[in-house]
XYZ file of C-alpha atoms in Angstrom:
761
model
C 63.419 80.478 39.039
C 61.271 78.524 42.149
C 58.918 81.336 42.147
C 58.304 81.335 38.349
C 57.633 77.111 38.496
C 55.254 77.786 41.135
C 53.276 80.673 39.444
C 53.480 78.438 36.239
C 52.203 75.341 37.819
C 49.438 77.357 39.517
C 45.678 75.598 38.926
C 44.831 78.634 37.553
C 47.525 79.141 34.734
C 47.322 75.507 33.938
C 43.716 75.689 33.433
C 43.788 78.103 31.120
C 46.711 76.560 29.527
C 45.253 72.832 29.006
C 42.104 74.812 27.980
C 44.318 76.298 24.712
C 45.867 73.208 24.107
C 42.709 71.407 23.732
C 40.359 74.418 22.400
C 39.951 71.892 19.624
C 38.165 69.508 21.172
C 35.886 71.813 22.989
C 32.510 71.475 21.109
C 28.821 71.255 21.290
C 27.170 67.816 22.744
C 25.507 68.419 19.697
C 25.017 70.577 16.520
C 23.742 73.659 15.632
C 20.904 72.073 13.831
C 20.271 69.714 16.660
C 19.387 72.458 18.628
C 17.101 74.201 15.761
C 14.777 70.919 15.750
C 13.993 71.237 19.157
C 13.295 75.124 19.401
C 9.572 75.662 18.449
C 8.151 78.855 17.648
C 5.931 81.263 20.558
C 2.929 81.602 19.399
C 2.220 85.049 17.986
C -1.759 86.203 17.864
C -2.931 88.472 14.679
C -3.038 91.985 14.891
C -6.599 93.192 15.003
C -7.978 96.526 14.293
C -7.805 99.329 16.649
C -9.842 100.608 18.705
C -11.342 103.059 16.638
C -11.145 100.714 13.655
C -8.945 102.804 11.549
C -6.076 101.147 9.455
C -3.755 104.230 9.253
C -1.491 101.725 6.690
C -4.338 101.415 4.791
C -5.329 104.659 4.808
C -1.857 105.866 3.590
C -0.872 103.202 0.387
C -4.093 101.563 -0.331
C -5.825 98.421 0.701
C -3.747 94.921 0.685
C -4.764 91.918 -1.542
C -4.803 88.969 0.170
C -3.415 86.748 -2.353
C -0.832 88.949 -3.890
C 0.777 89.163 -0.430
C 0.812 85.944 -0.072
C 2.994 85.957 -3.890
C 5.020 88.425 -2.526
C 5.918 86.298 0.904
C 6.663 83.225 -1.423
C 8.821 85.827 -3.598
C 10.440 86.341 0.417
C 11.414 82.740 0.899
C 12.684 81.762 -2.269
C 15.510 84.309 -1.792
C 18.828 83.061 -1.299
C 19.976 86.604 -0.225
C 17.313 85.989 2.495
C 18.403 83.159 3.479
C 21.802 84.510 3.999
C 20.820 87.544 5.634
C 18.979 85.237 8.297
C 21.771 82.963 8.818
C 24.244 85.536 9.655
C 21.137 86.351 12.550
C 20.787 82.727 13.808
C 18.147 81.150 11.644
C 19.256 78.501 10.091
C 17.388 76.603 7.487
C 15.180 75.048 9.628
C 14.629 77.691 12.169
C 13.780 80.188 8.689
C 11.635 77.717 7.952
C 10.294 77.376 10.888
C 9.813 81.437 11.011
C 8.339 81.966 7.946
C 5.747 79.941 8.007
C 4.704 82.014 11.684
C 5.537 84.829 9.451
C 3.135 84.624 7.198
C 0.430 83.653 9.481
C 0.860 86.254 10.641
C 0.417 88.316 7.804
C -2.442 86.717 6.185
C -4.836 86.002 9.689
C -4.144 89.503 10.931
C -7.469 92.316 10.370
C -4.720 94.682 9.904
C -0.957 94.535 9.048
C 1.834 97.089 11.284
C 1.673 100.430 10.242
C 5.695 100.161 9.054
C 5.233 96.648 7.350
C 1.933 97.738 5.437
C 3.536 100.247 3.405
C 6.692 98.228 3.430
C 4.641 95.506 1.785
C 2.425 98.373 -0.109
C 5.453 100.058 -2.218
C 7.184 96.113 -3.016
C 3.969 95.850 -4.781
C 3.882 98.811 -6.732
C 7.713 98.323 -7.907
C 8.828 101.123 -5.584
C 10.391 98.582 -3.141
C 12.498 95.784 -3.254
C 11.179 91.875 -1.409
C 14.207 92.039 0.486
C 12.938 95.605 2.135
C 11.098 92.929 4.103
C 13.485 91.076 5.691
C 13.961 94.099 8.948
C 9.940 92.892 9.696
C 10.499 89.426 9.453
C 13.204 89.730 11.511
C 10.767 91.689 13.808
C 8.947 88.524 14.106
C 11.695 86.410 14.401
C 12.779 87.950 17.651
C 8.779 87.945 18.918
C 8.713 83.778 18.478
C 12.454 82.899 19.280
C 13.658 84.548 22.296
C 16.730 82.902 22.303
C 18.145 84.884 18.984
C 18.277 87.903 20.863
C 19.873 86.400 24.211
C 22.467 83.329 22.224
C 25.391 84.674 23.176
C 24.506 85.004 27.087
C 22.936 81.236 26.883
C 26.383 79.905 25.584
C 27.907 81.354 28.883
C 25.576 79.688 30.796
C 26.107 76.471 29.147
C 29.489 76.614 28.903
C 31.089 73.144 30.453
C 34.299 73.455 29.159
C 35.863 73.941 32.300
C 33.883 72.266 35.030
C 36.677 72.406 37.305
C 36.368 76.419 37.923
C 32.616 75.992 39.419
C 34.082 75.242 42.938
C 36.100 77.836 43.918
C 36.429 76.588 47.746
C 38.543 73.540 46.203
C 40.264 75.695 43.851
C 41.760 78.022 47.040
C 43.509 74.645 48.473
C 46.270 72.623 46.841
C 44.356 68.996 46.872
C 46.538 65.851 46.167
C 45.086 62.538 45.385
C 45.455 59.180 46.509
C 44.310 56.295 43.776
C 43.301 52.998 45.433
C 43.676 50.679 42.269
C 42.892 47.441 43.009
C 39.980 44.278 42.323
C 37.425 43.174 44.373
C 38.236 42.240 47.876
C 41.855 43.539 47.734
C 41.477 45.858 50.279
C 41.770 49.224 48.908
C 38.835 50.624 50.480
C 39.929 49.159 54.260
C 43.258 50.893 53.601
C 41.283 54.601 52.635
C 39.233 54.333 55.303
C 41.531 53.612 57.787
C 42.604 57.089 56.853
C 39.883 58.395 56.976
C 39.120 57.000 60.645
C 42.181 58.058 61.545
C 42.157 62.375 60.253
C 41.711 65.069 62.010
C 38.153 65.461 60.029
C 37.055 63.769 56.959
C 33.891 62.994 54.375
C 33.199 59.528 52.982
C 31.233 59.604 49.046
C 29.819 56.309 48.314
C 27.385 55.172 45.675
C 24.890 53.329 48.078
C 23.186 54.002 51.341
C 24.326 50.831 52.823
C 28.243 51.357 51.988
C 27.048 55.044 54.050
C 25.667 53.421 56.709
C 28.437 50.166 56.888
C 31.222 53.446 57.397
C 28.943 55.528 59.720
C 28.982 52.505 62.051
C 32.492 51.054 61.411
C 33.983 54.371 62.358
C 31.824 55.222 65.002
C 32.640 51.747 66.602
C 36.025 52.807 66.354
C 36.270 55.644 68.353
C 35.564 58.144 65.812
C 32.429 60.344 66.101
C 31.000 60.460 62.298
C 27.602 61.764 61.152
C 25.528 59.558 58.779
C 23.827 61.958 55.496
C 21.722 60.752 52.371
C 18.956 61.773 50.474
C 16.298 60.573 53.152
C 18.209 60.274 56.149
C 20.735 62.277 58.572
C 22.256 60.837 61.547
C 24.096 62.306 64.216
C 27.157 60.988 66.200
C 26.338 63.706 69.045
C 23.680 63.524 71.331
C 23.025 67.104 70.934
C 22.276 66.853 67.167
C 25.603 69.076 66.136
C 27.890 67.878 63.557
C 30.617 65.947 63.988
C 34.415 66.312 62.379
C 33.661 63.355 59.788
C 30.418 61.986 57.990
C 29.871 59.397 55.930
C 27.055 60.400 52.929
C 25.763 59.230 49.307
C 28.124 60.797 46.937
C 25.254 63.060 45.531
C 24.963 64.823 48.854
C 28.554 65.551 49.628
C 29.299 69.275 50.649
C 31.815 71.313 48.923
C 31.761 73.989 50.941
C 32.999 72.473 54.376
C 36.827 71.860 54.692
C 38.112 68.610 55.727
C 41.782 66.611 55.925
C 40.771 63.449 54.542
C 37.925 62.983 51.975
C 36.780 59.196 50.347
C 35.442 58.869 46.712
C 34.198 55.175 46.224
C 34.083 53.074 43.419
C 35.105 55.898 41.129
C 34.872 54.080 37.988
C 30.399 54.969 38.172
C 31.910 58.205 37.247
C 31.196 56.516 33.612
C 27.229 55.700 34.320
C 25.261 57.518 32.323
C 22.294 58.480 35.042
C 24.195 59.347 38.343
C 27.863 59.764 37.067
C 27.712 63.317 36.946
C 27.979 63.032 40.914
C 31.286 61.606 40.988
C 32.748 63.869 38.552
C 31.478 66.859 41.164
C 32.981 65.158 43.836
C 36.345 64.759 42.313
C 36.470 68.269 41.291
C 34.523 70.002 43.987
C 35.295 68.610 47.420
C 37.087 70.373 49.618
C 39.683 68.584 51.261
C 43.751 68.065 51.320
C 43.863 64.846 51.012
C 41.779 62.788 48.509
C 41.589 58.853 48.493
C 39.810 58.050 45.373
C 38.673 53.836 45.264
C 38.102 52.122 42.187
C 39.069 50.381 38.882
C 42.392 51.138 38.276
C 40.380 51.333 34.426
C 39.714 54.759 35.571
C 43.306 56.024 36.780
C 43.998 57.806 33.330
C 40.744 60.239 33.728
C 41.508 61.314 37.342
C 45.374 62.360 36.042
C 43.370 64.497 33.441
C 40.967 65.972 35.374
C 44.068 66.456 37.711
C 45.722 68.121 35.343
C 43.164 71.018 34.939
C 43.265 71.513 38.383
C 47.136 71.447 38.764
C 47.086 68.649 40.888
C 49.107 65.656 42.313
C 48.177 61.781 42.219
C 49.501 58.777 43.553
C 48.932 55.553 42.371
C 48.558 52.880 45.022
C 47.586 49.213 43.525
C 46.196 46.426 45.252
C 46.075 42.611 44.525
C 43.223 40.200 45.420
C 43.690 38.921 48.883
C 42.129 35.619 48.393
C 42.417 32.833 45.679
C 39.542 32.759 42.814
C 38.629 30.238 40.293
C 36.710 29.650 37.178
C 35.490 26.286 37.374
C 35.707 24.260 34.061
C 32.506 22.933 34.379
C 28.957 24.331 34.495
C 25.970 23.850 37.136
C 23.860 22.591 35.020
C 20.822 20.930 37.430
C 19.584 22.760 40.271
C 20.385 19.294 42.577
C 23.792 20.436 41.900
C 23.695 23.847 44.174
C 25.809 23.449 46.740
C 25.631 25.371 50.240
C 27.661 28.427 50.057
C 26.321 29.443 46.355
C 25.187 32.401 45.067
C 22.873 32.197 41.853
C 22.847 35.792 39.800
C 20.036 36.600 37.791
C 19.342 39.609 35.772
C 15.992 39.791 36.268
C 13.411 39.210 38.246
C 10.941 36.247 36.381
C 14.590 34.284 37.136
C 14.587 34.723 40.659
C 11.458 33.867 41.258
C 11.790 30.709 39.026
C 15.363 29.793 40.529
C 13.495 30.135 44.060
C 10.659 27.812 43.212
C 13.062 25.364 41.865
C 15.416 25.173 44.748
C 12.220 25.108 47.244
C 10.735 21.785 45.543
C 14.500 19.900 46.685
C 14.291 21.657 49.753
C 16.876 24.375 49.043
C 15.892 27.163 51.478
C 17.542 30.026 49.850
C 17.880 34.188 50.731
C 16.784 36.677 48.079
C 17.972 39.778 47.447
C 17.737 42.387 44.841
C 17.632 46.155 43.827
C 14.295 47.220 45.122
C 14.402 46.007 48.284
C 14.493 47.885 51.338
C 18.037 48.030 52.417
C 16.964 47.017 55.806
C 15.690 43.720 53.824
C 18.708 43.029 52.122
C 20.797 43.473 55.264
C 18.086 40.906 57.071
C 18.529 38.389 53.791
C 22.532 38.605 54.014
C 23.288 37.969 57.714
C 20.444 35.027 57.354
C 22.957 33.987 54.274
C 25.992 34.505 56.486
C 25.003 32.630 59.623
C 26.209 29.334 59.877
C 23.509 28.269 61.952
C 20.863 29.341 59.813
C 19.398 26.709 57.313
C 19.749 29.016 54.609
C 22.717 27.904 52.429
C 22.242 29.279 49.408
C 21.801 32.626 47.918
C 19.493 34.002 44.613
C 20.713 37.330 44.036
C 20.792 39.847 41.170
C 23.260 41.562 40.432
C 22.564 44.172 43.633
C 25.079 42.196 45.581
C 27.925 43.543 43.513
C 28.557 46.012 45.671
C 27.457 47.032 49.317
C 26.906 44.139 50.804
C 29.381 41.611 52.800
C 28.380 38.209 51.981
C 30.411 34.932 52.872
C 29.485 32.867 49.108
C 31.894 30.282 48.332
C 30.583 30.210 44.820
C 29.330 32.345 42.148
C 26.734 30.983 39.526
C 25.823 33.462 36.466
C 22.457 32.391 35.835
C 22.652 34.109 32.767
C 25.462 36.576 30.973
C 22.567 38.617 29.076
C 21.642 41.497 31.112
C 19.364 44.776 30.151
C 21.758 47.737 30.232
C 21.091 51.435 28.825
C 23.490 52.036 26.263
C 24.677 56.153 25.365
C 21.815 56.617 23.744
C 19.587 56.659 26.748
C 17.958 53.495 25.463
C 17.750 49.973 27.250
C 18.663 46.881 25.164
C 19.839 43.277 26.190
C 23.468 43.147 26.026
C 26.491 40.899 27.560
C 27.341 42.014 30.614
C 30.834 43.870 30.674
C 34.232 42.940 31.770
C 33.970 45.976 34.530
C 30.540 43.787 35.399
C 31.759 40.136 35.384
C 34.809 40.708 37.511
C 33.157 43.263 39.880
C 30.470 39.998 40.828
C 32.099 37.397 40.881
C 34.798 38.869 42.968
C 32.166 38.911 45.379
C 32.824 34.354 45.704
C 35.707 34.303 48.577
C 35.533 37.009 50.448
C 38.617 37.749 52.943
C 38.544 36.743 56.418
C 35.218 34.657 55.847
C 34.378 31.235 55.745
C 34.835 31.027 52.496
C 37.929 32.296 51.203
C 38.987 30.049 48.391
C 36.773 32.072 45.861
C 34.460 29.800 42.534
C 33.151 31.482 39.928
C 31.040 29.102 37.107
C 27.637 29.444 35.025
C 24.702 27.714 35.415
C 24.563 26.593 31.712
C 27.187 25.024 30.048
C 26.627 27.428 26.921
C 27.465 30.693 28.603
C 30.731 29.123 30.088
C 32.869 29.847 27.459
C 31.331 33.207 27.114
C 31.727 34.316 30.648
C 35.511 33.244 30.744
C 35.881 35.478 27.477
C 34.212 38.278 29.130
C 36.772 38.133 32.137
C 39.137 37.774 29.792
C 38.979 41.039 28.033
C 41.397 43.658 29.269
C 39.054 46.650 31.338
C 38.159 49.300 28.665
C 39.311 52.501 30.159
C 36.872 55.165 31.108
C 37.604 58.020 29.104
C 34.916 60.664 30.094
C 32.649 61.886 33.107
C 29.580 63.032 33.350
C 28.238 66.330 34.287
C 24.417 67.456 34.276
C 23.127 70.964 34.506
C 22.564 72.484 37.533
C 19.733 74.332 39.549
C 21.599 78.281 38.948
C 22.349 77.047 35.232
C 18.687 76.568 34.630
C 17.530 79.157 36.090
C 19.158 81.683 34.139
C 17.948 79.631 30.561
C 14.440 80.768 32.400
C 15.209 83.929 32.934
C 16.332 84.130 29.184
C 13.442 82.055 28.276
C 10.722 82.482 30.321
C 8.045 80.762 28.101
C 9.921 77.620 28.243
C 8.945 74.558 30.492
C 11.726 72.830 32.975
C 12.160 69.706 29.617
C 12.548 72.336 27.373
C 15.156 74.152 28.816
C 16.890 70.814 30.069
C 16.990 69.815 25.976
C 18.311 73.027 24.492
C 21.369 73.366 27.422
C 22.353 69.855 26.568
C 21.696 70.699 23.104
C 23.621 73.929 23.275
C 26.741 73.123 26.091
C 30.096 73.405 24.725
C 32.541 70.785 26.744
C 35.198 68.894 26.311
C 34.006 65.792 25.016
C 36.596 63.882 24.938
C 36.627 64.187 28.789
C 33.344 64.303 29.274
C 30.156 63.594 28.370
C 26.290 64.630 29.712
C 24.377 62.051 32.033
C 21.075 60.860 30.682
C 18.367 62.986 31.415
C 15.620 60.836 30.735
C 13.856 60.215 33.749
C 14.021 63.993 34.867
C 12.333 65.270 31.659
C 9.175 62.653 31.977
C 8.702 64.042 35.997
C 8.749 67.674 34.473
C 6.289 66.796 32.115
C 4.232 65.431 34.493
C 4.112 67.978 36.994
C 4.314 70.873 34.356
C 0.914 71.409 34.735
C 1.116 72.406 38.459
C 1.905 75.884 39.301
C 5.351 75.726 41.570
C 8.492 77.847 40.955
C 10.888 76.890 39.199
C 13.576 75.794 41.842
C 10.657 73.738 43.461
C 10.101 72.081 40.220
C 13.854 71.438 39.396
C 14.054 70.063 43.377
C 11.266 67.904 42.672
C 12.237 66.537 39.950
C 15.651 65.525 41.066
C 13.510 62.993 43.199
C 15.082 59.520 43.449
C 12.015 57.903 42.056
C 11.833 55.353 39.655
C 9.605 56.030 36.998
C 8.981 52.837 35.896
C 6.085 52.411 38.713
C 2.635 54.420 37.948
C 1.891 54.236 41.737
C 4.917 56.304 42.763
C 4.732 58.538 39.367
C 0.997 58.844 41.112
C 1.679 60.010 44.410
C 4.841 62.218 43.349
C 1.997 64.160 41.423
C -0.532 64.189 44.349
C 2.825 65.674 46.357
C 3.166 68.039 43.836
C -0.210 69.177 43.845
C -0.915 69.436 47.597
C 2.685 71.063 47.511
C 1.674 73.589 45.403
C -1.194 74.427 47.689
C 1.275 74.836 50.174
C -1.255 72.553 51.982
C 0.943 70.192 54.725
C 1.064 66.998 53.609
C 0.546 64.810 57.226
C 1.095 61.414 58.479
C -3.121 61.498 58.099
C -3.145 62.491 54.662
C 0.165 60.084 53.337
C -1.821 56.577 55.394
C -5.019 57.591 53.435
C -3.318 58.022 50.327
C -1.589 54.693 50.913
C -4.741 52.826 52.093
C -2.898 51.964 55.165
C -3.104 49.939 57.018
C -1.147 47.345 54.224
C -1.735 43.558 54.027
C 1.061 41.196 54.457
C 1.853 40.039 50.812
C -0.853 37.310 49.265
C 1.014 37.443 45.508
C 3.641 38.883 43.746
C 1.777 41.396 42.609
C 1.273 42.543 46.434
C 5.267 42.253 47.077
C 5.592 44.116 44.895
C 3.285 47.355 45.900
C 4.737 47.067 49.369
C 8.030 47.489 47.599
C 6.269 50.758 45.768
C 5.014 52.150 48.932
C 8.105 51.884 50.390
C 9.872 53.634 47.774
C 7.065 56.494 47.884
C 7.849 56.865 51.989
C 11.523 57.093 50.840
C 10.138 59.982 48.426
C 8.273 61.885 51.357
C 11.712 61.405 53.528
C 13.981 62.872 50.650
C 11.833 66.046 50.338
C 11.207 66.592 54.069
C 14.876 67.719 54.046
C 14.048 70.188 51.501
C 11.438 71.753 52.023
C 10.479 70.091 56.346
C 7.734 72.860 56.420
C 5.008 71.153 54.018
C 6.512 67.768 55.169
C 6.348 67.250 58.842
C 5.837 63.955 60.017
C 9.488 62.739 59.321
C 9.882 60.690 62.469
C 6.163 58.996 61.941
C 6.610 58.396 58.671
C 9.812 56.596 59.729
C 8.700 54.516 61.938
C 5.583 53.873 59.485
C 8.402 52.770 57.008
C 9.956 50.835 59.836
C 6.697 48.650 59.960
C 6.587 48.428 56.294
C 9.870 46.746 56.171
C 8.757 44.096 58.278
C 6.059 43.549 56.426
C 7.993 43.048 53.256
C 10.678 40.922 55.203
C 8.176 38.617 56.002
C 6.601 38.241 52.174
C 10.132 37.795 51.046
C 11.066 34.934 53.202
C 7.816 33.639 52.255
C 8.320 34.164 48.371
C 8.145 30.435 47.193
C 4.552 30.426 48.574
C 3.814 33.754 46.871
C 4.932 32.434 43.421
C 2.898 29.948 44.356
C -0.549 31.945 45.310
C 0.853 33.877 42.156
C 0.500 31.098 39.400
C -1.953 29.516 41.570
C -4.643 32.385 40.418
C -3.095 32.341 36.826
C -1.904 35.452 36.179
C 1.604 34.873 35.574
C 4.925 36.335 36.716
C 3.695 40.543 36.747
C 5.547 42.613 34.847
C 7.708 45.378 36.985
C 6.555 48.777 36.709
C 3.005 47.847 36.419
C 1.752 47.532 39.901
C -0.528 49.132 42.816
C -2.050 50.444 39.434
C -5.361 49.888 41.464
C -4.506 51.264 44.671
C -4.337 54.875 42.921
C -7.148 57.279 41.604
C -8.301 56.931 38.385
C -7.465 60.223 36.849
C -3.827 60.608 38.396
C -3.072 56.408 36.540
C -4.421 57.629 33.563
C -2.555 60.954 33.543
C 0.623 58.673 34.188
C 0.037 56.630 31.654
C -0.608 59.034 29.103
C 2.306 61.056 30.282
C 4.583 57.602 29.751
C 3.249 56.966 26.356
C 3.637 60.372 25.040
C 7.419 60.276 25.992
C 7.882 56.715 24.924
C 6.553 58.023 21.497
C 8.925 60.970 21.326
C 11.795 60.111 18.832
C 15.365 61.888 19.563
C 15.054 65.372 18.351
C 17.572 65.491 15.879
C 15.699 62.895 13.865
C 12.030 63.951 14.798
C 13.777 67.592 13.691
C 14.425 66.317 9.883
C 12.007 64.217 9.288
C 9.799 67.627 10.605
C 11.491 69.660 8.639
C 10.998 67.437 5.240
C 7.024 67.194 5.308
C 7.594 71.215 5.833
C 9.742 71.627 2.816
C 7.916 69.309 0.788
C 4.277 71.205 2.196
C 5.990 74.787 0.925
C 7.484 73.303 -2.223
C 3.546 72.142 -2.866
C 2.148 75.309 -1.998
C 4.827 77.467 -4.098
C 3.681 75.301 -7.125
C 0.333 75.678 -6.495
C 1.241 79.471 -6.344
C 2.758 79.898 -9.696
C 0.364 77.148 -11.874
C -3.376 77.116 -11.818
C -4.264 75.530 -8.927
C -7.603 73.751 -10.043
C -5.501 71.863 -12.782
C -2.727 70.527 -11.317
C -5.251 68.977 -8.479
C -7.058 67.391 -11.130
C -4.223 66.071 -13.104
C -3.133 64.474 -9.600
C -6.547 63.125 -8.730
C -7.102 64.992 -6.063
C -10.133 66.130 -7.124
C -13.223 65.541 -9.746
C -14.147 67.722 -12.565
C -17.438 68.164 -10.569
C -15.817 70.342 -8.086
C -13.473 72.471 -10.543
C -15.652 75.236 -10.501
C -16.382 75.473 -6.868
C -12.158 75.429 -6.391
C -11.966 78.416 -8.393
C -14.717 80.638 -7.201
C -13.261 79.547 -3.455
C -9.373 80.507 -4.672
C -8.723 82.764 -1.446
C -10.740 80.259 0.882
C -8.337 77.442 -0.431
C -5.236 79.839 0.577
C -6.276 80.297 3.640
C -7.245 76.764 4.407
C -3.687 75.694 3.450
C -2.082 78.534 5.630
C -3.670 77.533 8.610
C -3.260 73.422 7.978
C 0.011 74.327 7.187
C 1.026 76.656 10.791
C -0.931 74.036 12.905
C 1.054 71.426 11.254
C 4.088 73.448 12.441
C 2.393 73.910 15.978
C 2.436 70.298 16.379
């Protein structure tokens, strides 16, 4: 009995049973129609005469007249039986239409048709064959322009995401246990998980930010447990000889899934729902090779963790925590900057508000610290230390929601300057919306931190109109996290490229996302717009697919033209196998850089810092061509000091900007004057091209409608008097009537070419 029970509870059996029970939930992310909307036919050259100038088909059956050929193809296109056969062979209405346009163009433009096709067409025209006999030759053409048709089954297997737990054989080889530490901010949940981590024989900490990983790195080593630090841009070893320690603190994307550990900690598990990075938490949750996995975060993710653990046959223990300090939501707002008190942190959701608030406080002689997302980590730490230092004159902080995690701050009162924030929706679009309950609680919880000067926290808004809204938001229950993110791996894309060798990387990603099957109740496909933007930018650069994929995973902001231009330069130089030396890099950056004189300068310096981060990130993946890591890190340290000076004088920078009558710079337009004109133009063209792109299904439907109208018009013209129809529609005058009649064949050729050129677009 016990043996039977043990066998039935094994991960592989439970996984199979779970799959069978939920087979109806497994479906493609998009419909087949959506897939066909992004598939474009490959160009096929018309057949030319052979070297002997002999048309065998013509000698066997006689010459074919183009007008009769076009009429025959029109009959073929309108046959329901043909469309049914096409559908059975993987061609839906949209693909069938695209294939027909390509086939018709091939037949019309070819100087001589393939012999077998020529003979069949001739027989049909002479009444000894049926129009459906063309289908095998049409299908042969379809396989040539749509190579995915011959390997669709293989592509479906490659993009089968229904059981992602099976991707990690090391994790499936052991019986793991999950301990979920659930609680609000300042509840001690992460503290208890880290205590187990520090006291274990071996362990791995996976955090969302470099700051958090660095904090755990220092805390662990201070406690006497040797711990390494691994982020995308940095490797630091606790042992002097540079060998790996038994413990490692890393950003979640860098977690090793093949090294065995006794204990693993996954922090901020609720970020598994993040539209861009959620895949990394799903990967860690399913793939960490650890006996004991401590998951920290909001209770809203408990059900999803249990659901995922069910697919692997693993146990989940939940430990709930309450907040250690009091937190009060005030009944009054701040209203005026004169009412800002020591210990206040004013939270803004865009840089313009930060600049404005800082300027207003400075006019009242209130010195403040400033923290926002694009600042270097060291600058953020320096500003937080300045604010926390009781002997410092700085008693107020102005920050974005970047303070929500990763920084220990002694905040008495959180003041929401606004309750509206630009956010990415499920479609990957940016829109202004009210902050969520989860976001509001995460930020508000930073007030009244345990074991600081302000253990009793307070929360309010700056404007009275927002106070009631904020209270309504925090009273709402946090929406449960129902789905975890997934994304295609480099191996999967390489397999796709093997079957579709002429497709671009961004198109491979599109096809993968459209054709994949997954449990849509439990998973979603992460947004890959930034990845595809970078892929399009370097599409013309000759790089191996795996290298191209790695480059496009680089953590840079596609909103920064200067960073994108440098990314392009990196890729070009890499493709020529030329080392990216410090001297070359300094020339591109215009080093040495001057201290910021205004806000535009400051934002550009931050962008340069990101470029140096990009260099370091690539150096750990391609060390041979990015050799000067140590010197670039020193360069970055020097730049960080320059940025810190700029942030300390940010009020003066705001004033200088106003004096120059340039207004507040919009983030993402900085630094264009410091990059090559050609690269800047290319980046902006790529940006405009991507911004004009609409969703594939909508674009495909509209394209299909245009082609349907065009085809209908062509069929109508083929079956009626062309000149008369054109005159009645007002498209031509009677004066050109005779000319149209005499040039009927040329007009048909022009119509065919126009249709195909539009299709190519």
